[in-house]
Structure formats: C-alpha cells, structure tokens
mmCIF file of N, CA and C in Angstrom:
data_model
loop_
_atom_site.group_PDB
_atom_site.id
_atom_site.type_symbol
_atom_site.label_atom_id
_atom_site.label_comp_id
_atom_site.label_asym_id
_atom_site.label_seq_id
_atom_site.Cartn_x
_atom_site.Cartn_y
_atom_site.Cartn_z
ATOM 1 N N MET R 541 -51.634 -21.245 7.588
ATOM 2 C CA MET R 541 -50.998 -19.967 7.877
ATOM 3 C C MET R 541 -49.514 -19.994 7.535
ATOM 4 N N LEU R 542 -48.867 -21.116 7.712
ATOM 5 C CA LEU R 542 -47.440 -21.209 7.432
ATOM 6 C C LEU R 542 -47.144 -20.957 5.962
ATOM 7 N N GLY R 543 -47.969 -21.464 5.057
ATOM 8 C CA GLY R 543 -47.765 -21.253 3.633
ATOM 9 C C GLY R 543 -47.908 -19.793 3.249
ATOM 10 N N THR R 544 -48.888 -19.110 3.814
ATOM 11 C CA THR R 544 -49.099 -17.692 3.533
ATOM 12 C C THR R 544 -47.937 -16.856 4.070
ATOM 13 N N GLU R 545 -47.513 -17.180 5.278
ATOM 14 C CA GLU R 545 -46.400 -16.432 5.877
ATOM 15 C C GLU R 545 -45.118 -16.629 5.071
ATOM 16 N N LEU R 546 -44.889 -17.831 4.590
ATOM 17 C CA LEU R 546 -43.722 -18.112 3.771
ATOM 18 C C LEU R 546 -43.780 -17.339 2.456
ATOM 19 N N LEU R 547 -44.944 -17.271 1.858
ATOM 20 C CA LEU R 547 -45.118 -16.529 0.606
ATOM 21 C C LEU R 547 -44.881 -15.034 0.817
ATOM 22 N N ILE R 548 -45.410 -14.491 1.894
ATOM 23 C CA ILE R 548 -45.220 -13.068 2.193
ATOM 24 C C ILE R 548 -43.759 -12.771 2.500
ATOM 25 N N THR R 549 -43.116 -13.662 3.253
ATOM 26 C CA THR R 549 -41.702 -13.477 3.588
ATOM 27 C C THR R 549 -40.832 -13.525 2.335
ATOM 28 N N GLY R 550 -41.088 -14.484 1.462
ATOM 29 C CA GLY R 550 -40.327 -14.580 0.212
ATOM 30 C C GLY R 550 -40.546 -13.375 -0.683
ATOM 31 N N GLY R 551 -41.778 -12.896 -0.747
ATOM 32 C CA GLY R 551 -42.076 -11.702 -1.541
ATOM 33 C C GLY R 551 -41.393 -10.468 -0.978
ATOM 34 N N ALA R 552 -41.412 -10.339 0.349
ATOM 35 C CA ALA R 552 -40.739 -9.197 0.983
ATOM 36 C C ALA R 552 -39.245 -9.246 0.725
ATOM 37 N N LEU R 553 -38.671 -10.433 0.812
ATOM 38 C CA LEU R 553 -37.240 -10.582 0.551
ATOM 39 C C LEU R 553 -36.909 -10.185 -0.888
ATOM 40 N N ALA R 554 -37.712 -10.631 -1.831
ATOM 41 C CA ALA R 554 -37.469 -10.296 -3.244
ATOM 42 C C ALA R 554 -37.571 -8.794 -3.483
ATOM 43 N N VAL R 555 -38.577 -8.159 -2.924
ATOM 44 C CA VAL R 555 -38.752 -6.711 -3.107
ATOM 45 C C VAL R 555 -37.596 -5.942 -2.478
ATOM 46 N N ILE R 556 -37.195 -6.329 -1.276
ATOM 47 C CA ILE R 556 -36.099 -5.634 -0.593
ATOM 48 C C ILE R 556 -34.783 -5.815 -1.343
ATOM 49 N N VAL R 557 -34.543 -6.990 -1.895
ATOM 50 C CA VAL R 557 -33.298 -7.210 -2.640
ATOM 51 C C VAL R 557 -33.279 -6.354 -3.907
ATOM 52 N N VAL R 558 -34.402 -6.239 -4.588
ATOM 53 C CA VAL R 558 -34.456 -5.374 -5.780
ATOM 54 C C VAL R 558 -34.214 -3.918 -5.377
ATOM 55 N N LEU R 559 -34.876 -3.454 -4.328
ATOM 56 C CA LEU R 559 -34.671 -2.075 -3.871
ATOM 57 C C LEU R 559 -33.240 -1.875 -3.365
ATOM 58 N N GLY R 560 -32.701 -2.873 -2.683
ATOM 59 C CA GLY R 560 -31.318 -2.785 -2.201
ATOM 60 C C GLY R 560 -30.315 -2.756 -3.334
ATOM 61 N N LEU R 561 -30.580 -3.510 -4.391
ATOM 62 C CA LEU R 561 -29.692 -3.491 -5.559
ATOM 63 C C LEU R 561 -29.675 -2.102 -6.195
ATOM 64 N N ILE R 562 -30.840 -1.506 -6.314
ATOM 65 C CA ILE R 562 -30.908 -0.150 -6.874
ATOM 66 C C ILE R 562 -30.184 0.837 -5.954
ATOM 67 N N ALA R 563 -30.409 0.734 -4.648
ATOM 68 C CA ALA R 563 -29.726 1.621 -3.700
ATOM 69 C C ALA R 563 -28.215 1.406 -3.731
ATOM 70 N N HIS R 564 -27.785 0.163 -3.891
ATOM 71 C CA HIS R 564 -26.354 -0.154 -3.977
ATOM 72 C C HIS R 564 -25.713 0.576 -5.154
ATOM 73 N N GLU R 565 -26.343 0.473 -6.321
ATOM 74 C CA GLU R 565 -25.792 1.125 -7.516
ATOM 75 C C GLU R 565 -25.867 2.647 -7.402
ATOM 76 N N TRP R 566 -26.948 3.143 -6.868
ATOM 77 C CA TRP R 566 -27.087 4.588 -6.723
ATOM 78 C C TRP R 566 -26.098 5.154 -5.707
ATOM 79 N N SER R 567 -25.685 4.353 -4.731
ATOM 80 C CA SER R 567 -24.682 4.850 -3.787
ATOM 81 C C SER R 567 -23.345 5.061 -4.491
ATOM 82 N N HIS R 568 -22.997 4.133 -5.407
ATOM 83 C CA HIS R 568 -21.799 4.360 -6.225
ATOM 84 C C HIS R 568 -21.958 5.648 -7.035
ATOM 85 N N ALA R 569 -23.105 5.768 -7.689
ATOM 86 C CA ALA R 569 -23.351 6.904 -8.574
ATOM 87 C C ALA R 569 -23.379 8.229 -7.814
ATOM 88 N N LEU R 570 -23.904 8.238 -6.603
ATOM 89 C CA LEU R 570 -23.962 9.472 -5.819
ATOM 90 C C LEU R 570 -22.569 10.013 -5.534
ATOM 91 N N VAL R 571 -21.660 9.144 -5.140
ATOM 92 C CA VAL R 571 -20.287 9.591 -4.857
ATOM 93 C C VAL R 571 -19.635 10.104 -6.138
ATOM 94 N N LEU R 572 -19.830 9.388 -7.242
ATOM 95 C CA LEU R 572 -19.251 9.844 -8.512
ATOM 96 C C LEU R 572 -19.843 11.175 -8.935
ATOM 97 N N ARG R 573 -21.148 11.357 -8.752
ATOM 98 C CA ARG R 573 -21.796 12.625 -9.111
ATOM 99 C C ARG R 573 -21.266 13.761 -8.255
ATOM 100 N N LEU R 574 -21.121 13.523 -6.945
ATOM 101 C CA LEU R 574 -20.599 14.570 -6.055
ATOM 102 C C LEU R 574 -19.161 14.940 -6.398
ATOM 103 N N ALA R 575 -18.417 13.992 -6.947
ATOM 104 C CA ALA R 575 -17.031 14.245 -7.342
ATOM 105 C C ALA R 575 -16.923 14.737 -8.782
ATOM 106 N N ALA R 576 -18.059 14.920 -9.458
ATOM 107 C CA ALA R 576 -18.110 15.405 -10.843
ATOM 108 C C ALA R 576 -17.392 14.466 -11.813
ATOM 109 N N ILE R 577 -17.538 13.169 -11.587
ATOM 110 C CA ILE R 577 -16.993 12.160 -12.499
ATOM 111 C C ILE R 577 -18.154 11.596 -13.299
ATOM 112 N N ASP R 578 -18.017 11.585 -14.612
ATOM 113 C CA ASP R 578 -19.059 11.019 -15.465
ATOM 114 C C ASP R 578 -19.159 9.515 -15.240
ATOM 115 N N TYR R 579 -20.358 8.985 -15.400
ATOM 116 C CA TYR R 579 -20.578 7.548 -15.208
ATOM 117 C C TYR R 579 -21.816 7.138 -15.991
ATOM 118 N N THR R 580 -21.936 5.853 -16.197
ATOM 119 C CA THR R 580 -23.159 5.290 -16.773
ATOM 120 C C THR R 580 -23.620 4.154 -15.871
ATOM 121 N N ILE R 581 -24.933 4.012 -15.763
ATOM 122 C CA ILE R 581 -25.528 2.908 -15.017
ATOM 123 C C ILE R 581 -26.261 2.034 -16.019
ATOM 124 N N SER R 582 -25.985 0.749 -15.986
ATOM 125 C CA SER R 582 -26.666 -0.204 -16.855
ATOM 126 C C SER R 582 -27.326 -1.258 -15.993
ATOM 127 N N TYR R 583 -28.613 -1.457 -16.208
ATOM 128 C CA TYR R 583 -29.331 -2.515 -15.506
ATOM 129 C C TYR R 583 -29.447 -3.711 -16.438
ATOM 130 N N ALA R 584 -29.109 -4.878 -15.949
ATOM 131 C CA ALA R 584 -29.120 -6.134 -16.706
ATOM 132 C C ALA R 584 -28.351 -5.990 -18.017
ATOM 133 N N PRO R 585 -27.053 -5.646 -17.958
ATOM 134 C CA PRO R 585 -26.297 -5.424 -19.182
ATOM 135 C C PRO R 585 -26.103 -6.683 -20.031
ATOM 136 N N ASP R 586 -26.073 -7.850 -19.410
ATOM 137 C CA ASP R 586 -25.903 -9.104 -20.141
ATOM 138 C C ASP R 586 -27.204 -9.895 -20.159
ATOM 139 N N ARG R 587 -28.308 -9.197 -20.272
ATOM 140 C CA ARG R 587 -29.625 -9.825 -20.157
ATOM 141 C C ARG R 587 -29.846 -10.866 -21.249
ATOM 142 N N ARG R 588 -30.376 -11.989 -20.805
ATOM 143 C CA ARG R 588 -30.790 -13.034 -21.720
ATOM 144 C C ARG R 588 -32.304 -12.988 -21.818
ATOM 145 N N ASP R 589 -32.866 -13.732 -22.730
ATOM 146 C CA ASP R 589 -34.310 -13.713 -22.930
ATOM 147 C C ASP R 589 -35.047 -14.303 -21.734
ATOM 148 N N GLY R 590 -36.171 -13.692 -21.400
ATOM 149 C CA GLY R 590 -37.049 -14.211 -20.362
ATOM 150 C C GLY R 590 -36.636 -13.805 -18.966
ATOM 151 N N VAL R 591 -37.538 -14.068 -18.027
ATOM 152 C CA VAL R 591 -37.310 -13.714 -16.630
ATOM 153 C C VAL R 591 -36.199 -14.579 -16.031
ATOM 154 N N LEU R 592 -36.208 -15.868 -16.338
ATOM 155 C CA LEU R 592 -35.162 -16.747 -15.811
ATOM 156 C C LEU R 592 -33.789 -16.345 -16.345
ATOM 157 N N GLY R 593 -33.729 -15.933 -17.595
ATOM 158 C CA GLY R 593 -32.468 -15.455 -18.166
ATOM 159 C C GLY R 593 -31.996 -14.180 -17.503
ATOM 160 N N LEU R 594 -32.948 -13.323 -17.134
ATOM 161 C CA LEU R 594 -32.592 -12.085 -16.439
ATOM 162 C C LEU R 594 -32.006 -12.390 -15.067
ATOM 163 N N VAL R 595 -32.605 -13.324 -14.353
ATOM 164 C CA VAL R 595 -32.119 -13.682 -13.027
ATOM 165 C C VAL R 595 -30.743 -14.340 -13.107
ATOM 166 N N ARG R 596 -30.513 -15.150 -14.135
ATOM 167 C CA ARG R 596 -29.237 -15.847 -14.290
ATOM 168 C C ARG R 596 -28.137 -14.959 -14.842
ATOM 169 N N SER R 597 -28.488 -13.848 -15.485
ATOM 170 C CA SER R 597 -27.455 -12.980 -16.061
ATOM 171 C C SER R 597 -26.708 -12.259 -14.945
ATOM 172 N N CYS R 598 -25.421 -12.169 -15.100
ATOM 173 C CA CYS R 598 -24.596 -11.487 -14.116
ATOM 174 C C CYS R 598 -23.689 -10.521 -14.842
ATOM 175 N N PRO R 599 -23.477 -9.381 -14.361
ATOM 176 C CA PRO R 599 -24.085 -8.762 -13.199
ATOM 177 C C PRO R 599 -25.488 -8.252 -13.510
ATOM 178 N N TRP R 600 -26.243 -7.941 -12.451
ATOM 179 C CA TRP R 600 -27.602 -7.430 -12.642
ATOM 180 C C TRP R 600 -27.589 -5.936 -12.934
ATOM 181 N N ALA R 601 -26.586 -5.243 -12.431
ATOM 182 C CA ALA R 601 -26.459 -3.812 -12.672
ATOM 183 C C ALA R 601 -24.987 -3.438 -12.591
ATOM 184 N N VAL R 602 -24.623 -2.388 -13.331
ATOM 185 C CA VAL R 602 -23.225 -1.966 -13.393
ATOM 186 C C VAL R 602 -23.167 -0.440 -13.406
ATOM 187 N N VAL R 603 -22.267 0.109 -12.595
ATOM 188 C CA VAL R 603 -21.936 1.533 -12.667
ATOM 189 C C VAL R 603 -20.547 1.611 -13.274
ATOM 190 N N GLN R 604 -20.438 2.262 -14.410
ATOM 191 C CA GLN R 604 -19.158 2.386 -15.104
ATOM 192 C C GLN R 604 -18.695 3.842 -15.024
ATOM 193 N N PRO R 605 -17.680 4.149 -14.193
ATOM 194 C CA PRO R 605 -17.177 5.519 -14.135
ATOM 195 C C PRO R 605 -16.335 5.835 -15.368
ATOM 196 N N HIS R 606 -16.316 7.098 -15.744
ATOM 197 C CA HIS R 606 -15.517 7.566 -16.879
ATOM 198 C C HIS R 606 -14.631 8.723 -16.418
ATOM 199 N N PRO R 607 -13.601 8.421 -15.594
ATOM 200 C CA PRO R 607 -12.732 9.496 -15.118
ATOM 201 C C PRO R 607 -11.784 9.969 -16.213
ATOM 202 N N THR R 608 -11.297 11.169 -16.047
ATOM 203 C CA THR R 608 -10.349 11.728 -17.010
ATOM 204 C C THR R 608 -8.915 11.348 -16.667
ATOM 205 N N GLY R 609 -8.680 10.934 -15.446
ATOM 206 C CA GLY R 609 -7.337 10.579 -14.999
ATOM 207 C C GLY R 609 -6.755 11.619 -14.072
ATOM 208 N N ALA R 610 -7.376 12.790 -14.011
ATOM 209 C CA ALA R 610 -6.897 13.850 -13.129
ATOM 210 C C ALA R 610 -7.474 13.716 -11.721
ATOM 211 N N GLU R 611 -8.429 12.836 -11.543
ATOM 212 C CA GLU R 611 -9.065 12.657 -10.247
ATOM 213 C C GLU R 611 -8.156 11.866 -9.315
ATOM 214 N N PRO R 612 -8.224 12.159 -8.034
ATOM 215 C CA PRO R 612 -7.446 11.352 -7.090
ATOM 216 C C PRO R 612 -8.087 9.968 -6.928
ATOM 217 N N PRO R 613 -7.291 8.937 -6.724
ATOM 218 C CA PRO R 613 -7.839 7.586 -6.607
ATOM 219 C C PRO R 613 -8.757 7.388 -5.412
ATOM 220 N N TRP R 614 -8.617 8.196 -4.369
ATOM 221 C CA TRP R 614 -9.444 7.998 -3.191
ATOM 222 C C TRP R 614 -10.915 8.230 -3.495
ATOM 223 N N ILE R 615 -11.228 9.045 -4.490
ATOM 224 C CA ILE R 615 -12.638 9.250 -4.847
ATOM 225 C C ILE R 615 -13.235 7.959 -5.394
ATOM 226 N N LEU R 616 -12.486 7.275 -6.258
ATOM 227 C CA LEU R 616 -12.978 6.006 -6.786
ATOM 228 C C LEU R 616 -13.058 4.946 -5.686
ATOM 229 N N ARG R 617 -12.154 5.006 -4.741
ATOM 230 C CA ARG R 617 -12.195 4.050 -3.634
ATOM 231 C C ARG R 617 -13.433 4.278 -2.777
ATOM 232 N N ILE R 618 -13.728 5.524 -2.483
ATOM 233 C CA ILE R 618 -14.931 5.827 -1.700
ATOM 234 C C ILE R 618 -16.180 5.424 -2.473
ATOM 235 N N ALA R 619 -16.209 5.706 -3.770
ATOM 236 C CA ALA R 619 -17.373 5.325 -4.583
ATOM 237 C C ALA R 619 -17.549 3.806 -4.600
ATOM 238 N N ALA R 620 -16.460 3.070 -4.655
ATOM 239 C CA ALA R 620 -16.544 1.607 -4.695
ATOM 240 C C ALA R 620 -17.069 1.034 -3.381
ATOM 241 N N LEU R 621 -16.715 1.654 -2.273
ATOM 242 C CA LEU R 621 -17.125 1.144 -0.966
ATOM 243 C C LEU R 621 -18.360 1.847 -0.398
ATOM 244 N N ALA R 622 -18.952 2.749 -1.149
ATOM 245 C CA ALA R 622 -20.118 3.507 -0.686
ATOM 246 C C ALA R 622 -21.303 2.646 -0.260
ATOM 247 N N PRO R 623 -21.546 1.486 -0.859
ATOM 248 C CA PRO R 623 -22.700 0.691 -0.410
ATOM 249 C C PRO R 623 -22.651 0.269 1.057
ATOM 250 N N LEU R 624 -21.494 0.313 1.685
ATOM 251 C CA LEU R 624 -21.423 -0.022 3.108
ATOM 252 C C LEU R 624 -22.318 0.885 3.951
ATOM 253 N N VAL R 625 -22.570 2.089 3.471
ATOM 254 C CA VAL R 625 -23.425 3.031 4.186
ATOM 255 C C VAL R 625 -24.861 2.506 4.277
ATOM 256 N N LEU R 626 -25.242 1.630 3.353
ATOM 257 C CA LEU R 626 -26.595 1.077 3.376
ATOM 258 C C LEU R 626 -26.855 0.241 4.628
ATOM 259 N N ALA R 627 -25.828 -0.201 5.297
ATOM 260 C CA ALA R 627 -26.003 -0.993 6.515
ATOM 261 C C ALA R 627 -26.453 -0.141 7.692
ATOM 262 N N VAL R 628 -26.216 1.152 7.631
ATOM 263 C CA VAL R 628 -26.529 2.033 8.767
ATOM 264 C C VAL R 628 -28.023 2.008 9.130
ATOM 265 N N PRO R 629 -28.963 2.157 8.180
ATOM 266 C CA PRO R 629 -30.371 2.110 8.586
ATOM 267 C C PRO R 629 -30.766 0.773 9.211
ATOM 268 N N ALA R 630 -30.245 -0.316 8.693
ATOM 269 C CA ALA R 630 -30.578 -1.627 9.253
ATOM 270 C C ALA R 630 -30.032 -1.759 10.672
ATOM 271 N N ILE R 631 -28.814 -1.294 10.880
ATOM 272 C CA ILE R 631 -28.224 -1.367 12.217
ATOM 273 C C ILE R 631 -29.011 -0.496 13.191
ATOM 274 N N LEU R 632 -29.393 0.699 12.761
ATOM 275 C CA LEU R 632 -30.208 1.570 13.619
ATOM 276 C C LEU R 632 -31.560 0.938 13.912
ATOM 277 N N PHE R 633 -32.158 0.321 12.908
ATOM 278 C CA PHE R 633 -33.447 -0.347 13.055
ATOM 279 C C PHE R 633 -33.373 -1.435 14.117
ATOM 280 N N VAL R 634 -32.308 -2.190 14.112
ATOM 281 C CA VAL R 634 -32.123 -3.254 15.104
ATOM 282 C C VAL R 634 -31.777 -2.655 16.462
ATOM 283 N N THR R 635 -30.945 -1.622 16.481
ATOM 284 C CA THR R 635 -30.483 -1.026 17.730
ATOM 285 C C THR R 635 -31.620 -0.393 18.523
ATOM 286 N N ILE R 636 -32.516 0.303 17.847
ATOM 287 C CA ILE R 636 -33.607 0.965 18.576
ATOM 288 C C ILE R 636 -34.716 -0.005 18.948
ATOM 289 N N GLY R 637 -34.583 -1.242 18.513
ATOM 290 C CA GLY R 637 -35.524 -2.259 18.934
ATOM 291 C C GLY R 637 -36.744 -2.418 18.054
ATOM 292 N N SER R 638 -36.774 -1.785 16.905
ATOM 293 C CA SER R 638 -37.924 -1.915 16.021
ATOM 294 C C SER R 638 -37.961 -3.267 15.329
ATOM 295 N N ALA R 639 -36.819 -3.888 15.185
ATOM 296 C CA ALA R 639 -36.764 -5.192 14.526
ATOM 297 C C ALA R 639 -36.749 -6.285 15.584
ATOM 298 N N THR R 640 -37.623 -7.214 15.424
ATOM 299 C CA THR R 640 -37.645 -8.345 16.341
ATOM 300 C C THR R 640 -37.445 -9.620 15.545
ATOM 301 N N THR R 641 -36.920 -10.612 16.208
ATOM 302 C CA THR R 641 -36.749 -11.900 15.545
ATOM 303 C C THR R 641 -38.055 -12.684 15.550
ATOM 304 N N GLN R 642 -39.098 -12.110 16.133
ATOM 305 C CA GLN R 642 -40.409 -12.761 16.146
ATOM 306 C C GLN R 642 -41.048 -12.754 14.766
ATOM 307 N N SER R 643 -40.685 -11.795 13.933
ATOM 308 C CA SER R 643 -41.299 -11.661 12.620
ATOM 309 C C SER R 643 -40.335 -12.128 11.537
ATOM 310 N N PRO R 644 -40.657 -13.209 10.836
ATOM 311 C CA PRO R 644 -39.767 -13.656 9.769
ATOM 312 C C PRO R 644 -39.735 -12.694 8.585
ATOM 313 N N VAL R 645 -40.787 -11.918 8.398
ATOM 314 C CA VAL R 645 -40.808 -10.942 7.301
ATOM 315 C C VAL R 645 -39.772 -9.851 7.556
ATOM 316 N N VAL R 646 -39.733 -9.337 8.778
ATOM 317 C CA VAL R 646 -38.757 -8.295 9.124
ATOM 318 C C VAL R 646 -37.342 -8.865 9.071
ATOM 319 N N THR R 647 -37.169 -10.063 9.567
ATOM 320 C CA THR R 647 -35.848 -10.695 9.536
ATOM 321 C C THR R 647 -35.374 -10.886 8.100
ATOM 322 N N ALA R 648 -36.247 -11.376 7.236
ATOM 323 C CA ALA R 648 -35.883 -11.571 5.821
ATOM 324 C C ALA R 648 -35.558 -10.240 5.158
ATOM 325 N N ALA R 649 -36.336 -9.197 5.463
ATOM 326 C CA ALA R 649 -36.083 -7.879 4.881
ATOM 327 C C ALA R 649 -34.730 -7.338 5.331
ATOM 328 N N LEU R 650 -34.408 -7.495 6.607
ATOM 329 C CA LEU R 650 -33.113 -7.021 7.110
ATOM 330 C C LEU R 650 -31.956 -7.787 6.473
ATOM 331 N N ILE R 651 -32.102 -9.093 6.348
ATOM 332 C CA ILE R 651 -31.043 -9.891 5.729
ATOM 333 C C ILE R 651 -30.857 -9.490 4.267
ATOM 334 N N GLY R 652 -31.952 -9.306 3.539
ATOM 335 C CA GLY R 652 -31.866 -8.889 2.139
ATOM 336 C C GLY R 652 -31.216 -7.526 1.985
ATOM 337 N N TRP R 653 -31.589 -6.588 2.848
ATOM 338 C CA TRP R 653 -31.024 -5.234 2.777
ATOM 339 C C TRP R 653 -29.531 -5.251 3.116
ATOM 340 N N LEU R 654 -29.163 -5.987 4.164
ATOM 341 C CA LEU R 654 -27.753 -6.065 4.542
ATOM 342 C C LEU R 654 -26.926 -6.772 3.470
ATOM 343 N N ALA R 655 -27.504 -7.723 2.781
ATOM 344 C CA ALA R 655 -26.786 -8.386 1.688
ATOM 345 C C ALA R 655 -26.466 -7.398 0.575
ATOM 346 N N CYS R 656 -27.342 -6.454 0.340
ATOM 347 C CA CYS R 656 -27.103 -5.447 -0.698
ATOM 348 C C CYS R 656 -26.095 -4.393 -0.250
ATOM 349 N N ALA R 657 -25.831 -4.313 1.053
ATOM 350 C CA ALA R 657 -24.866 -3.341 1.562
ATOM 351 C C ALA R 657 -23.427 -3.836 1.451
ATOM 352 N N ILE R 658 -23.253 -5.105 1.136
ATOM 353 C CA ILE R 658 -21.904 -5.665 1.022
ATOM 354 C C ILE R 658 -21.330 -5.324 -0.350
ATOM 355 N N PRO R 659 -20.181 -4.673 -0.403
ATOM 356 C CA PRO R 659 -19.553 -4.422 -1.701
ATOM 357 C C PRO R 659 -19.197 -5.733 -2.402
ATOM 358 N N SER R 660 -19.346 -5.737 -3.708
ATOM 359 C CA SER R 660 -19.050 -6.937 -4.489
ATOM 360 C C SER R 660 -17.538 -7.099 -4.647
ATOM 361 N N PRO R 661 -17.088 -8.259 -5.118
ATOM 362 C CA PRO R 661 -15.654 -8.421 -5.392
ATOM 363 C C PRO R 661 -15.136 -7.385 -6.395
ATOM 364 N N GLN R 662 -15.952 -7.008 -7.374
ATOM 365 C CA GLN R 662 -15.536 -5.970 -8.329
ATOM 366 C C GLN R 662 -15.378 -4.628 -7.626
ATOM 367 N N ASP R 663 -16.249 -4.354 -6.645
ATOM 368 C CA ASP R 663 -16.121 -3.113 -5.876
ATOM 369 C C ASP R 663 -14.791 -3.083 -5.128
ATOM 370 N N PHE R 664 -14.438 -4.204 -4.511
ATOM 371 C CA PHE R 664 -13.158 -4.261 -3.796
ATOM 372 C C PHE R 664 -11.986 -4.144 -4.768
ATOM 373 N N SER R 665 -12.141 -4.692 -5.956
ATOM 374 C CA SER R 665 -11.083 -4.570 -6.964
ATOM 375 C C SER R 665 -10.860 -3.106 -7.321
ATOM 376 N N VAL R 666 -11.947 -2.373 -7.513
ATOM 377 C CA VAL R 666 -11.827 -0.940 -7.810
ATOM 378 C C VAL R 666 -11.183 -0.225 -6.626
ATOM 379 N N ALA R 667 -11.585 -0.569 -5.419
ATOM 380 C CA ALA R 667 -11.043 0.098 -4.237
ATOM 381 C C ALA R 667 -9.538 -0.136 -4.089
ATOM 382 N N PHE R 668 -9.086 -1.359 -4.367
ATOM 383 C CA PHE R 668 -7.665 -1.670 -4.189
ATOM 384 C C PHE R 668 -6.801 -1.258 -5.377
ATOM 385 N N HIS R 669 -7.375 -1.154 -6.574
ATOM 386 C CA HIS R 669 -6.580 -0.886 -7.769
ATOM 387 C C HIS R 669 -6.978 0.399 -8.486
ATOM 388 N N ALA R 670 -7.572 1.336 -7.777
ATOM 389 C CA ALA R 670 -8.009 2.582 -8.407
ATOM 390 C C ALA R 670 -6.839 3.374 -8.965
ATOM 391 N N HIS R 671 -5.724 3.376 -8.300
ATOM 392 C CA HIS R 671 -4.561 4.152 -8.756
ATOM 393 C C HIS R 671 -4.032 3.643 -10.093
ATOM 394 N N THR R 672 -4.023 2.333 -10.297
ATOM 395 C CA THR R 672 -3.529 1.809 -11.572
ATOM 396 C C THR R 672 -4.544 2.007 -12.694
ATOM 397 N N ALA R 673 -5.815 1.968 -12.368
ATOM 398 C CA ALA R 673 -6.850 2.162 -13.391
ATOM 399 C C ALA R 673 -6.845 3.598 -13.915
ATOM 400 N N LEU R 674 -6.440 4.536 -13.086
ATOM 401 C CA LEU R 674 -6.408 5.939 -13.514
ATOM 402 C C LEU R 674 -5.190 6.259 -14.373
ATOM 403 N N GLN R 675 -4.214 5.364 -14.444
ATOM 404 C CA GLN R 675 -2.992 5.646 -15.190
ATOM 405 C C GLN R 675 -3.088 5.291 -16.667
ATOM 406 N N ALA R 676 -3.917 4.346 -17.054
ATOM 407 C CA ALA R 676 -3.968 3.873 -18.445
ATOM 408 C C ALA R 676 -5.138 4.500 -19.200
ATOM 409 N N PRO R 677 -4.875 5.322 -20.211
ATOM 410 C CA PRO R 677 -5.974 5.915 -20.972
ATOM 411 C C PRO R 677 -6.622 4.897 -21.903
ATOM 412 N N SER R 678 -7.879 5.145 -22.197
ATOM 413 C CA SER R 678 -8.608 4.283 -23.130
ATOM 414 C C SER R 678 -8.213 4.633 -24.561
ATOM 415 N N GLU R 679 -8.268 3.653 -25.440
ATOM 416 C CA GLU R 679 -7.919 3.888 -26.843
ATOM 417 C C GLU R 679 -9.034 4.635 -27.583
ATOM 418 N N THR R 680 -10.261 4.542 -27.084
ATOM 419 C CA THR R 680 -11.389 5.067 -27.851
ATOM 420 C C THR R 680 -11.597 6.559 -27.684
ATOM 421 N N ASP R 681 -11.664 7.041 -26.452
ATOM 422 C CA ASP R 681 -12.025 8.449 -26.284
ATOM 423 C C ASP R 681 -11.104 9.233 -25.365
ATOM 424 N N GLY R 682 -9.989 8.659 -24.943
ATOM 425 C CA GLY R 682 -9.035 9.391 -24.121
ATOM 426 C C GLY R 682 -9.367 9.400 -22.645
ATOM 427 N N THR R 683 -10.526 8.892 -22.239
ATOM 428 C CA THR R 683 -10.841 8.835 -20.821
ATOM 429 C C THR R 683 -10.319 7.535 -20.250
ATOM 430 N N ARG R 684 -10.193 7.489 -18.954
ATOM 431 C CA ARG R 684 -9.712 6.283 -18.288
ATOM 432 C C ARG R 684 -10.876 5.315 -18.128
ATOM 433 N N ARG R 685 -10.610 4.051 -18.287
ATOM 434 C CA ARG R 685 -11.618 3.018 -18.067
ATOM 435 C C ARG R 685 -11.302 2.317 -16.768
ATOM 436 N N VAL R 686 -12.162 2.509 -15.807
ATOM 437 C CA VAL R 686 -11.998 1.908 -14.508
ATOM 438 C C VAL R 686 -12.802 0.615 -14.479
ATOM 439 N N PRO R 687 -12.266 -0.434 -13.876
ATOM 440 C CA PRO R 687 -13.078 -1.646 -13.741
ATOM 441 C C PRO R 687 -14.411 -1.296 -13.098
ATOM 442 N N HIS R 688 -15.472 -1.818 -13.648
ATOM 443 C CA HIS R 688 -16.795 -1.406 -13.192
ATOM 444 C C HIS R 688 -17.127 -1.999 -11.838
ATOM 445 N N ALA R 689 -17.921 -1.253 -11.107
ATOM 446 C CA ALA R 689 -18.443 -1.710 -9.833
ATOM 447 C C ALA R 689 -19.872 -2.157 -10.060
ATOM 448 N N ASP R 690 -20.217 -3.300 -9.516
ATOM 449 C CA ASP R 690 -21.600 -3.753 -9.667
ATOM 450 C C ASP R 690 -22.153 -4.230 -8.368
#
C-alpha cells in the first residue's frame, strides 16, 4: 500500500504543479488584460529535445508584457505580484478544515499549489523596477520591453 500511495501522491503533486504553473502565468496575464496592456505568453520558450530537456529548461513559461510607456508602473507591479492571490484558496481550504495532515495526497497538493503562488525572482524584479522599465523604449517597435515575469 505504501508504494501505491507514494505513486498517487507524486502524481497528484505533478498535476497540481502543472495546473499551478498555468494559473500563475494566467494571473499575470489577467491583470495585464484588465489594464489593456498587450502581452504574450510562451510555454517552454527555451525547450530542449525530449521530456527531460523540457523539465530542465528554464523558465517553463513566460508572460512578456508590451506596454507603450504611458501606463503607470503600479499596474505592472500588481501584475508581477498577482500570483500571490493563488494562495487564498489553499488558505481557505486549510482554514475551513477540509485539508487534513492525515492525507499525504492533500498535503502534497497544497504544497504544490502554494509553491506556484510564490512570485519568482523575475516577478519581484518587475515589481521593484517597473518604473525604470517603462522609461526605455525598444529599438524594434517603439514599445517598452519590461523584464518578463515567469
């Protein structure tokens, strides 16, 4: 039974991390969409051949905003830190008592989901330096290039 439970727990963790990664990127994109800022989402932008290459490639997903420079920096800051909202369902789940430490599957799922709610170092970089990123126009198309959040 221990081997089966371990396999189910590992599978649940993997599925939740994939779903959390998608939710993390979409939270950035939702704020940008609500603020009418163009963006692109790329999944596995530096993908190498094979499944192992995909897992080793970093970042796994990227949201690249394309602001014009007229936007206030606080919008980019909110978009960069938006994944923190993903922690709310997990906290509510634990608070109302639905999550117990008796089940390793639920514990693994909560840990995986909360890990995806943490903004990455690039997200914090965008949050702290959004004002400077909006000042320098791109050479290619006149839009500002903001450091990407992943």
